[in-house]
Coordinates of C-alpha atoms and ligand atoms in Angstrom, one line a residue:
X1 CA 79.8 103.9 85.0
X2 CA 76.9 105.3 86.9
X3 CA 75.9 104.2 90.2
X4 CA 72.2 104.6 92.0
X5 CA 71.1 102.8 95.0
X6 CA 66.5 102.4 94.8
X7 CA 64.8 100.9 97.0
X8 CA 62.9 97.6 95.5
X9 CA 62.1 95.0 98.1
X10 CA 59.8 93.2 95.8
X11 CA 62.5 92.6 92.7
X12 CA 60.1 94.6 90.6
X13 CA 62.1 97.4 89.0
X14 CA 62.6 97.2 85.4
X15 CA 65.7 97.2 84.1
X16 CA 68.2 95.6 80.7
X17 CA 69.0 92.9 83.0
X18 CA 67.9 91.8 86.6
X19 CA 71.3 90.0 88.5
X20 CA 69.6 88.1 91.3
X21 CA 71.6 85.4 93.7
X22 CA 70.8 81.7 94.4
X23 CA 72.4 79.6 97.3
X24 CA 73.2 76.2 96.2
X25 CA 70.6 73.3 96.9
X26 CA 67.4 75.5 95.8
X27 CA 68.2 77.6 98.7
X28 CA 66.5 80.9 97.5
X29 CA 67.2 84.8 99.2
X30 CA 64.6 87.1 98.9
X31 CA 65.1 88.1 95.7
X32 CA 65.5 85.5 94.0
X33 CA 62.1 84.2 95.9
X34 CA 60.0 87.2 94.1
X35 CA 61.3 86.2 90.3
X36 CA 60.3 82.7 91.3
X37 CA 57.0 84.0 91.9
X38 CA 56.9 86.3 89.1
X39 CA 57.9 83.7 86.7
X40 CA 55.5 80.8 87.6
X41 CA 58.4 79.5 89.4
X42 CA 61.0 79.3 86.9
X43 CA 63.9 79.6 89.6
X44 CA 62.8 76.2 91.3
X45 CA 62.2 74.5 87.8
X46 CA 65.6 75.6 87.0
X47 CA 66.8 73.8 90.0
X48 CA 64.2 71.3 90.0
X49 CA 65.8 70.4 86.8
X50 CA 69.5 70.6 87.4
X51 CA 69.9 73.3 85.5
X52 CA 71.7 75.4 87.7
X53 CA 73.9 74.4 90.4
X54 CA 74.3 77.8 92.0
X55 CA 78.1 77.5 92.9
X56 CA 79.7 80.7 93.7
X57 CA 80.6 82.5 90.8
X58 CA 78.2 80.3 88.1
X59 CA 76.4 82.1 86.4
X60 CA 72.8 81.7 83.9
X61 CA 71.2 84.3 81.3
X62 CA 67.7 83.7 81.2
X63 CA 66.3 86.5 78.2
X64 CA 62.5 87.4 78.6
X65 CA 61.7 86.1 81.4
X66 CA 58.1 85.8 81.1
X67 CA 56.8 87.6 84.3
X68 CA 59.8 89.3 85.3
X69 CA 60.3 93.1 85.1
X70 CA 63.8 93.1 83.1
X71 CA 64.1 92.4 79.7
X72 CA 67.3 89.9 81.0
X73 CA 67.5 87.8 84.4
X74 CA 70.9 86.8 85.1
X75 CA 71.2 84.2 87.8
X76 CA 74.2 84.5 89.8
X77 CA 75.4 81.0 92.0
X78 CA 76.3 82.4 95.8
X79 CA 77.3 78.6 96.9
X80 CA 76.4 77.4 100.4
X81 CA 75.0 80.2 102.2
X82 CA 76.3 78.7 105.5
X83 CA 80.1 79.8 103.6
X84 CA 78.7 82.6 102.3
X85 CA 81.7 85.2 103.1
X86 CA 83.1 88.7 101.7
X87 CA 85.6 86.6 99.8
X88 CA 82.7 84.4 98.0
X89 CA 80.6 87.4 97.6
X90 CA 83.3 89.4 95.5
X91 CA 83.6 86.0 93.6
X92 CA 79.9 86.5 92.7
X93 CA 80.1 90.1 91.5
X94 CA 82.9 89.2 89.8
X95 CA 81.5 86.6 87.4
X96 CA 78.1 88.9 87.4
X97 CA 80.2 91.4 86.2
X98 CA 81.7 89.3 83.4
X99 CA 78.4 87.8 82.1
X100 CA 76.8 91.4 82.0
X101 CA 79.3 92.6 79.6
X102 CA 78.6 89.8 77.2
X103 CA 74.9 91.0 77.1
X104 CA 73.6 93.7 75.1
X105 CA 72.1 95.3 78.4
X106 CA 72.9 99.1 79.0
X107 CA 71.6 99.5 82.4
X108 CA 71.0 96.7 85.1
X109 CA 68.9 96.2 88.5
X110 CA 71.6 94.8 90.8
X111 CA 70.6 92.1 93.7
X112 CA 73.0 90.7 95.2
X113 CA 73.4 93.6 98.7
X114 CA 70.5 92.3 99.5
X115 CA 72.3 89.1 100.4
X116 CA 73.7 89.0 104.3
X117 CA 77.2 88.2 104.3
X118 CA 79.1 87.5 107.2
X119 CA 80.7 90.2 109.0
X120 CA 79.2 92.7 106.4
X121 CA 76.8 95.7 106.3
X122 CA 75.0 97.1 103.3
X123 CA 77.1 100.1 102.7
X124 CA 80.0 97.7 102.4
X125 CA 78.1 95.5 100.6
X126 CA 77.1 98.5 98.0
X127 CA 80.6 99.4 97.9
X128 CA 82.1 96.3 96.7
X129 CA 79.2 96.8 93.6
X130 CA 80.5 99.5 92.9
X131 CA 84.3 98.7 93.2
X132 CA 84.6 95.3 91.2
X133 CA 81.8 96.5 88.4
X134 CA 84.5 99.6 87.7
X135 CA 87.6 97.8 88.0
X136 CA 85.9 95.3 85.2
X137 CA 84.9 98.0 82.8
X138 CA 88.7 99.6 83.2
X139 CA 90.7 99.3 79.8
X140 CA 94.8 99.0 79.4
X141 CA 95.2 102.7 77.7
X142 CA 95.3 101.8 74.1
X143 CA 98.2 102.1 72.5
X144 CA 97.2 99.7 69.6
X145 CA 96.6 100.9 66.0
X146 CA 93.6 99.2 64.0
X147 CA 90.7 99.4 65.3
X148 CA 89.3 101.0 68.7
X149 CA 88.2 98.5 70.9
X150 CA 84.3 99.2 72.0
X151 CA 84.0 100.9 75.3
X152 CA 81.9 99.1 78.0
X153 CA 77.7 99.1 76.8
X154 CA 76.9 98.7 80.6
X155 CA 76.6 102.2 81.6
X156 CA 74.2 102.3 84.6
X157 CA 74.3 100.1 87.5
X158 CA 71.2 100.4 90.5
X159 CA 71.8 98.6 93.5
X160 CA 68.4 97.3 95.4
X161 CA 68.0 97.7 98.9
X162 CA 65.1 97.3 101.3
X163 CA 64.3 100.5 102.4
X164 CA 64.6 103.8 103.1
X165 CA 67.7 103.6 105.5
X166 CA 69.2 100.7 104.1
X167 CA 69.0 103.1 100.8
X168 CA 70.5 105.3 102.0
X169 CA 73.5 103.4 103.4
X170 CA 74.0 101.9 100.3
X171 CA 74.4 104.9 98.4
X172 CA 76.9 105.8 100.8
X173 CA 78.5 102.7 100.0
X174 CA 78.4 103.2 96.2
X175 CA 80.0 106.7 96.2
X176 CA 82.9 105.1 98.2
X177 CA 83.4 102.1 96.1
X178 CA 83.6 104.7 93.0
X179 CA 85.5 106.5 94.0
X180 CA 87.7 103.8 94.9
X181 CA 87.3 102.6 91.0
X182 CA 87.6 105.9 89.9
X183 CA 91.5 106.1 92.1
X184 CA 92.3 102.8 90.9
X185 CA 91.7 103.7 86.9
X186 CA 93.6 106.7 87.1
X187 CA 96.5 104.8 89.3
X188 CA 96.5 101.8 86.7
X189 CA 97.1 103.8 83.9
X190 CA 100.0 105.2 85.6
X191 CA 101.4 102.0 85.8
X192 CA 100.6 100.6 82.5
X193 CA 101.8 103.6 80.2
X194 CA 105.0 102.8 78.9
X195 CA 108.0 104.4 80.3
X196 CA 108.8 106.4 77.6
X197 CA 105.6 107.8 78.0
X198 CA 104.8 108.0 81.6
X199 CA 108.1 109.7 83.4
X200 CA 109.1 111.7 86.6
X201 CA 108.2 114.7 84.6
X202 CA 104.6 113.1 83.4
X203 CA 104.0 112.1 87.0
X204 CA 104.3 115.4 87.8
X205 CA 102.3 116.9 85.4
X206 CA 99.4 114.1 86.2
X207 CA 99.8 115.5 89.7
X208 CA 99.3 119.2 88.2
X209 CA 96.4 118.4 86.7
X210 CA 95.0 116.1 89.9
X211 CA 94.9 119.5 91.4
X212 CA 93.1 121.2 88.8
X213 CA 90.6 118.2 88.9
X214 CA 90.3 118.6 93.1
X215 CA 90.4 122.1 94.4
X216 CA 91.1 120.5 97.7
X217 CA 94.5 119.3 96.2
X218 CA 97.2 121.7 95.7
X219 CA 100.5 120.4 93.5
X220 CA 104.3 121.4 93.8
X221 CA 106.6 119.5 91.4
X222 CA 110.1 120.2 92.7
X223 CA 112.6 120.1 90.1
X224 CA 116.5 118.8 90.1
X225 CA 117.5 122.3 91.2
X226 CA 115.5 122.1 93.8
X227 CA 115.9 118.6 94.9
X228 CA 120.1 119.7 94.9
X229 CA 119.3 122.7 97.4
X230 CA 117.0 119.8 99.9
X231 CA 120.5 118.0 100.1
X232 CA 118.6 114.6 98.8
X233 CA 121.7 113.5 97.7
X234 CA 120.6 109.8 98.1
X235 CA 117.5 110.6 95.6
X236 CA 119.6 112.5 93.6
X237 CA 121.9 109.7 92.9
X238 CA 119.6 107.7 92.1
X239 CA 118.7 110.2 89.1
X240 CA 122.2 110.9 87.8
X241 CA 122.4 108.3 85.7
X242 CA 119.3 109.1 83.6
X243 CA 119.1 111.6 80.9
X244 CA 115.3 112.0 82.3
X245 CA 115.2 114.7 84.9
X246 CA 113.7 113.6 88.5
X247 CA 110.9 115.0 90.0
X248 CA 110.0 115.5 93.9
X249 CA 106.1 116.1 93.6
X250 CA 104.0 117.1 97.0
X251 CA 100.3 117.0 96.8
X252 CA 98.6 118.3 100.0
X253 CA 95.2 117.4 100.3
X254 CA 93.0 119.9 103.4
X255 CA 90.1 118.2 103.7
X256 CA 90.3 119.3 108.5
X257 CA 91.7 122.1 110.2
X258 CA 95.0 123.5 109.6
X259 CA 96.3 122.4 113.0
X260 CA 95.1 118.7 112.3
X261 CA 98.4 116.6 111.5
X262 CA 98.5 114.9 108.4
X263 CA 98.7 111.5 107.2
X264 CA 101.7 111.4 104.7
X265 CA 101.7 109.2 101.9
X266 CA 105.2 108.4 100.4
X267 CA 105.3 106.7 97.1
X268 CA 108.5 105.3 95.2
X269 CA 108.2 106.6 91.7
X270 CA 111.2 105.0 89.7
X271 CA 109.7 105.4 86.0
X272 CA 112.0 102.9 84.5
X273 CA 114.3 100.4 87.2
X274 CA 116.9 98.5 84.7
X275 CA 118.9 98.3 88.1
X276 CA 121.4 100.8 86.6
X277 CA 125.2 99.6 87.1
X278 CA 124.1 96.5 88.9
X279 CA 122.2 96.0 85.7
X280 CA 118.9 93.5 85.9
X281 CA 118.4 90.7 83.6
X282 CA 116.4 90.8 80.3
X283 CA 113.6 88.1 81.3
X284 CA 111.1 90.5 82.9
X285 CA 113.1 93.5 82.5
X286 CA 110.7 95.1 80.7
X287 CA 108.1 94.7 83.9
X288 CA 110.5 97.4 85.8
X289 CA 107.9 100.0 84.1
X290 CA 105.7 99.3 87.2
X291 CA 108.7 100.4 89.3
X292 CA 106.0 103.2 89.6
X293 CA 103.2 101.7 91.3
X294 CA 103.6 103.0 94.8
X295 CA 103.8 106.7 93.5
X296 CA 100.2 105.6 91.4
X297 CA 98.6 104.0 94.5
X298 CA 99.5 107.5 96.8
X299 CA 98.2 109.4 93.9
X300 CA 94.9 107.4 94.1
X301 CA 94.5 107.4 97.6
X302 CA 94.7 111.1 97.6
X303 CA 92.5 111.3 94.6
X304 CA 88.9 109.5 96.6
X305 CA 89.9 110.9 99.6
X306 CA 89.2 114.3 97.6
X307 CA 86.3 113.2 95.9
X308 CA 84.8 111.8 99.3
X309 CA 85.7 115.2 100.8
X310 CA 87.4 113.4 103.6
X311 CA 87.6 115.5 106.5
X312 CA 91.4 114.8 107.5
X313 CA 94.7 116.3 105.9
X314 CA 96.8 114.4 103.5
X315 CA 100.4 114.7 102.1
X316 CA 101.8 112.4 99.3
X317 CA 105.3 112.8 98.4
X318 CA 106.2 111.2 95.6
X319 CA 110.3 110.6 94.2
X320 CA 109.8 110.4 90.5
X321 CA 113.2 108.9 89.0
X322 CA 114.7 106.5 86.3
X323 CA 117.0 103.8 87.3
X324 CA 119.5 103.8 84.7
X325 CA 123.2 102.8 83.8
X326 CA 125.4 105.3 81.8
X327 CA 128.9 107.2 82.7
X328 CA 127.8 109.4 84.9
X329 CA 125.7 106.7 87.0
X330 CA 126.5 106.1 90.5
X331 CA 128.8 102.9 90.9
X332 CA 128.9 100.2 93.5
X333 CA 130.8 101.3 96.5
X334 CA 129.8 105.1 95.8
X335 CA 129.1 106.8 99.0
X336 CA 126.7 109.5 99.5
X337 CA 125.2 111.6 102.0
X338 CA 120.8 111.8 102.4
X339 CA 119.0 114.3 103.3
X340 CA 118.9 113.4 107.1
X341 CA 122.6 113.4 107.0
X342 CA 123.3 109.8 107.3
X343 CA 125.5 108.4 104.8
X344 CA 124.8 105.6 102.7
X345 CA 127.7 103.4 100.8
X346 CA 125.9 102.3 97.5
X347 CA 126.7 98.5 97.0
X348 CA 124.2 98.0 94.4
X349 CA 122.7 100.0 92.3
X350 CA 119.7 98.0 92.0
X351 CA 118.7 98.6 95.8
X352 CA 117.4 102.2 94.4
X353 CA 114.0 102.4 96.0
X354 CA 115.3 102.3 99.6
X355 CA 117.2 105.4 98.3
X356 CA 114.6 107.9 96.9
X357 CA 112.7 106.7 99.7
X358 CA 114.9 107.6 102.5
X359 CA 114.7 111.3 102.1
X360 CA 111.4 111.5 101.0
X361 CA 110.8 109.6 104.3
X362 CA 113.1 112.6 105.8
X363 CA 111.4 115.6 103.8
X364 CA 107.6 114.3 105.0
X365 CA 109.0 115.4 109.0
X366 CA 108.2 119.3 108.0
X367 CA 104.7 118.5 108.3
X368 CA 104.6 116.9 111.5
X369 CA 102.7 114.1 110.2
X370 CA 100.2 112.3 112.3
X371 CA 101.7 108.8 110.5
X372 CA 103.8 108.4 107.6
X373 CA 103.1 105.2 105.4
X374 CA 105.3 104.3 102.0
X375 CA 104.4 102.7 99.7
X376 CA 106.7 100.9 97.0
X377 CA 107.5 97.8 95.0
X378 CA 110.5 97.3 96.9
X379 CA 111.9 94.2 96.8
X380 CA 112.0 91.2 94.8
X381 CA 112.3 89.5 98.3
X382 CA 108.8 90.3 99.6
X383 CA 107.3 88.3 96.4
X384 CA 108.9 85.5 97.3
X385 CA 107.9 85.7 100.8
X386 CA 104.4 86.5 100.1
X387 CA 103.6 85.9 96.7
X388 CA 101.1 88.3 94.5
X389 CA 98.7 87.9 97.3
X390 CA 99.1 89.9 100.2
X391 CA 101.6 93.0 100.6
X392 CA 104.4 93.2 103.0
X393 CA 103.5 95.6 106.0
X394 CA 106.3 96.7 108.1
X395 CA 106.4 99.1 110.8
X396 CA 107.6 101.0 114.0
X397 CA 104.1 101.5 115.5
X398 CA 102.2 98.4 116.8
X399 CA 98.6 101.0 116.5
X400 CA 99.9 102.0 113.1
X401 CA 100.6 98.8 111.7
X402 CA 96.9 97.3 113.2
X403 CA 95.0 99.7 111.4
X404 CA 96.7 98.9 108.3
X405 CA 96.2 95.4 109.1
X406 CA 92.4 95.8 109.3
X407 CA 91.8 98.2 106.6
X408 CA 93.3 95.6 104.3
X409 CA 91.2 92.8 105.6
X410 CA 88.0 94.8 105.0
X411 CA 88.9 95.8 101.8
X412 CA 89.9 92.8 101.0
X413 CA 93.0 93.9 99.8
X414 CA 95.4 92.1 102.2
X415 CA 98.8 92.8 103.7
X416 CA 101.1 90.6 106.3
X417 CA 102.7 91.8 109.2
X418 CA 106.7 91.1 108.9
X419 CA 109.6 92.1 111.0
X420 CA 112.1 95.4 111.3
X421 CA 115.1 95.0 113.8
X422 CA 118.0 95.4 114.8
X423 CA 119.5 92.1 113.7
X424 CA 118.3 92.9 110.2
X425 CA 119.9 96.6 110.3
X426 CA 123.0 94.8 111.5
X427 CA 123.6 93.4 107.8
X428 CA 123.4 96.6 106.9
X429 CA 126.6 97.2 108.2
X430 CA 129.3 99.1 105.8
X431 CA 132.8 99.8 107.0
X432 CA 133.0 103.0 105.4
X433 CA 129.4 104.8 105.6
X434 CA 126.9 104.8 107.9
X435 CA 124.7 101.9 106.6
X436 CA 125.3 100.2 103.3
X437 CA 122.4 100.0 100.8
X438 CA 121.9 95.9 100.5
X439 CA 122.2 93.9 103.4
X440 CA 122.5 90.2 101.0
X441 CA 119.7 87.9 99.9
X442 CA 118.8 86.6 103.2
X443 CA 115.7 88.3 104.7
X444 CA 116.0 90.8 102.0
X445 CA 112.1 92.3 102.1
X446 CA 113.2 92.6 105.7
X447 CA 116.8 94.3 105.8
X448 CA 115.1 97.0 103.1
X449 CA 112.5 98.0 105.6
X450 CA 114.9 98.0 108.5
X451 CA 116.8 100.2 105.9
X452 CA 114.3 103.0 105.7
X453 CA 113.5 102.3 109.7
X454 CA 116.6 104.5 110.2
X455 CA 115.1 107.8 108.6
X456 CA 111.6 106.9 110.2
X457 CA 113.1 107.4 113.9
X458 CA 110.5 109.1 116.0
X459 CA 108.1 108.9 113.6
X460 CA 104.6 106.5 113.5
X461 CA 105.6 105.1 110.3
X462 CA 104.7 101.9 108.3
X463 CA 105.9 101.1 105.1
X464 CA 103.9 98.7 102.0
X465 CA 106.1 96.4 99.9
X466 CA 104.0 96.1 96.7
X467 CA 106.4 94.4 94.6
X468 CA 104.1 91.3 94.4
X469 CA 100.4 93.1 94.8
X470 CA 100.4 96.0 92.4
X471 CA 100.7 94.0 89.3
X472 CA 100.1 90.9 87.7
X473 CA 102.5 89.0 85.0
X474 CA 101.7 86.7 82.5
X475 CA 98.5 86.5 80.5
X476 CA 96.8 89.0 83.0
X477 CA 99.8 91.6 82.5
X478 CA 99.2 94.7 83.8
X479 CA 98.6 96.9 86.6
X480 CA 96.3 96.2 89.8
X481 CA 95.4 99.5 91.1
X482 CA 96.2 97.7 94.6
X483 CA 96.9 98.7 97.3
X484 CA 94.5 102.0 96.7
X485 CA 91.5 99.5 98.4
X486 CA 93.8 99.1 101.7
X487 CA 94.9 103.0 101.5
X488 CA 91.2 104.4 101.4
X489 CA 90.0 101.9 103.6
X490 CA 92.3 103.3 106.1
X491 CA 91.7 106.8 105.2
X492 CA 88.2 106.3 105.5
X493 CA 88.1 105.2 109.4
X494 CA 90.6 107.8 110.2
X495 CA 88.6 110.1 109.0
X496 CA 85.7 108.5 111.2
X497 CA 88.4 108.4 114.6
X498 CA 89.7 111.7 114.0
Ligands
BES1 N1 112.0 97.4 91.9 C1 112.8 96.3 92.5 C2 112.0 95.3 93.3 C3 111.2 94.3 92.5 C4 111.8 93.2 92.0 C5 109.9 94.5 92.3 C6 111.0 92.3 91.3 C7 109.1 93.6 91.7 C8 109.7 92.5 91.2 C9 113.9 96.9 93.4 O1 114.4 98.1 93.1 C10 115.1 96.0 93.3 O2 115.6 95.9 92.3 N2 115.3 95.3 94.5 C11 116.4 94.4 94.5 C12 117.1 94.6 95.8 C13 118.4 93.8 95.9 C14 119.4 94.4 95.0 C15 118.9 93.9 97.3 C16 115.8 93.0 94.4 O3 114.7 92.8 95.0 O4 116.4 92.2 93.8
MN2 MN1 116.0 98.0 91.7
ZN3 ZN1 113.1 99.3 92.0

């Protein structure tokens, strides 16, 4: 989809389809003002009759409208202005996104920036366009036979603003939010490829060919070989038990001076989590394909922050592994040693992520990182805790963990600050290794986190459970793309600060 921000202060552009807002109780914005005008004042009729209510997210095709520039007008409900918020505004675009798709209109003239919302500027406002009118034209890859489903008709999407500076913001805006879409397309089919498809080894190749796509990206896809000679021997258990070979993969990203520390992204990338020995249940086994989504979302990030030429320096490491049981697989009560040196007495085999993570964690200190943030579906834990709505945020670093705090809220793409300590590290306690890998049910998002806070010492580090955010069950199955939003957002004003 193609993005353009024009000015039009007087609604006049011609377009497929015009997408103008309207506040409850015949409370008109400017735009919708000028069609009212155009059209003989078919907006009050409209309300004058009770023909639209105008709550947030309702929605009215009107075709030739007599008067009106666009061959459609599609009247979108804001609700009261007075509530009139980022979260109701996304509702709008969401629904205005829907009913476009179910008209034959190709391009459309979009209204709805011009709308203040709390708390919001147009190049935000422009974004969010931009972001929820991609991430409603992205299709599940298609793995169906029969017929190929139609791609998207709507192909070109304008966004008015005022004037010249307002323009020129929102443009701004627009390039972010695609890029945005454009991480979060890439990231989601990641996720949703099966896992006899999308491997360590694919993953690795995906990264490959990122840096072919971004000459500001370069690739290394470490192999077993060379995972065995880094002494990740907690990663590498992890992998024995697979007949698929893991992959360590390390994107670096220049986008600032040599000397400027990076941000390193750490992404868990188990392919495939049956829970190996410590085998999972059927019900929902098969989601365990998503077991993937942290190293998708780290891809991502780095992917806009390349396209948006961010000037700061970027590392993702990703551990690409399966989780599986066979007779070489690593037992409960098997002890190994990570790459740090700290030893690590496997009580269950399902507690794999804290594993590969640990000396990825421990392999992102040879480039002096400026922060270190992972991100993983951890633990089924956090998902009870949180739910599918906000992500667990854990971390050693009170500035760290703020930023990450804020950058979710303003993507709206939330996360919730819970604890590391001591107390929880205690229940990892093991009477023949240095830390055992499961520290029991209670506080479980939390003892995981404390887990990997032992490899993060010294370290600004902050770690994202996903395990309830990056993907959705039931008749909305699939991947999210979250939390590439939060990531970029960050990104974005470090790249401002720094
Ligand atoms: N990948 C899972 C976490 C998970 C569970 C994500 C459910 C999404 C939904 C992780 O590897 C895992 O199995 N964690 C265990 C840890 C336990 C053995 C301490 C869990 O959460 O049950
Ligand atoms: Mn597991
Ligand atoms: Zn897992």
């Amino acid at each position: 989809m193609e993005f353009k921000a024009v000015i039009d202060a007087k609604t006049r552009a011609p377009s497929d389809c015009a997408v103008v807002g309207m506040y409850e109780n015949g409370d008109l914005g400017a735009a919708a003002r000028n069609i009212n005008a155009h059209t003989g004042g078919l907006i009050r009729q409209l309300h004058a009759g009770g023909d639209f209510a105008a709550k947030t997210g309702d929605t009215l095709l009107l075709p030739r409208p007599a008067g009106a520039a666009s061959a459609r007008l599609l009247l979108v409900g804001l609700g009261a202005r007075s509530g009139f918020d980022r979260r109701q505004y996304r509702k709008a675009l969401l629904s205005s996104a829907q009913a476009l798709a179910k008209t034959g209109a190709v391009n459309a003239m979009v209204y709805l920036a011009l709308e203040g919302v709390a708390g919001v500027d147009v190049q935000y406002r422009a974004r969010m366009v931009a972001e929820i009118y991609s991430a409603h034209g992205y299709r599940i890859p298609d793995l169906k036979s029969g017929a190929k489903p139609k791609p998207p008709k709507l192909t070109s999407v304008s966004v008015a603003a005022e004037n010249a500076r307002a323009v020129k913001a929102a443009a701004q805006g627009l390039k972010i939010g695609a890029a945005i879409g454009g991480a979060m397309a890439m990231s989601r089919d990641l996720a949703n490829l099966p896992p006899n498809i999308c491997t360590p080894t694919y993953i690795g190749q995906r990264a490959e060919r990122l840096a072919k796509e971004w000459p500001r990206i370069k690739t290394r896809v470490i192999d077993e070989d060379g995972i065995k000679a880094l002494k990740m021997g907690a990663f590498l258990a992890v992998a024995q038990g697979s007949t698929q070979p893991p992959r360590l993969i390390v994107c670096e990203y220049h986008g600032a001076k040599k000397a400027s520390a990076p941000i390193c992204l750490v992404g868990k990338g188990i392919t495939f989590d049956s829970g190996g020995i410590s085998l999972k249940q059927p019900p929902a086994m098969d989601e365990m394909k998503f077991d993937m989504s942290g190293a998708a979302a780290v891809l991502g990030a780095m992917r806009a922050a390349a396209e948006l030429k961010l000037p700061i320096n970027l590392v993702v490491i990703i551990a690409a592994s399966e989780n599986m049981p066979s007779g070489g697989a690593i037992k409960p009560s098997d002890i190994v040693t990570s790459m740090s040196g700290q030893t690590v007495e496997i009580l269950n085999t399902d507690a794999e992520g804290r594993l590969v993570l640990c000396d990825a964690i421990t392999y992102g200190r040879r480039f002096k990182p400026a922060a270190v943030i992972d991100v993983a579906t951890l633990t089924g834990a956090c998902v009870v805790a949180l739910g599918h709505h906000l992500s667990g945020l854990m971390s050693n670093n009170e500035a760290l963990a703020a930023e990450l705090g804020a950058a979710g809220i303003r993507a709206d793409d939330r996360a919730w600050r819970m604890p590391i300590a001591d107390e929880y590290v205690d229940q990892l306690k093991s009477n023949f290794a240095d830390l055992a890998n499961v520290g029991g049910r209670e506080g479980g998002a939390c003892t995981a986190a404390s887990f990997l806070s032992k490899f993060a010492a010294n370290l600004a580090w902050a770690h994202l459970d996903i395990a309830g955010t990056a993907w959705l069950g039931g008749a909305q199955k699939g991947s999210t793309g979250r939390p590439i939003p939060l990531l970029v957002d960050f990104l974005l004003h470090r790249a401002k600060s720094g």
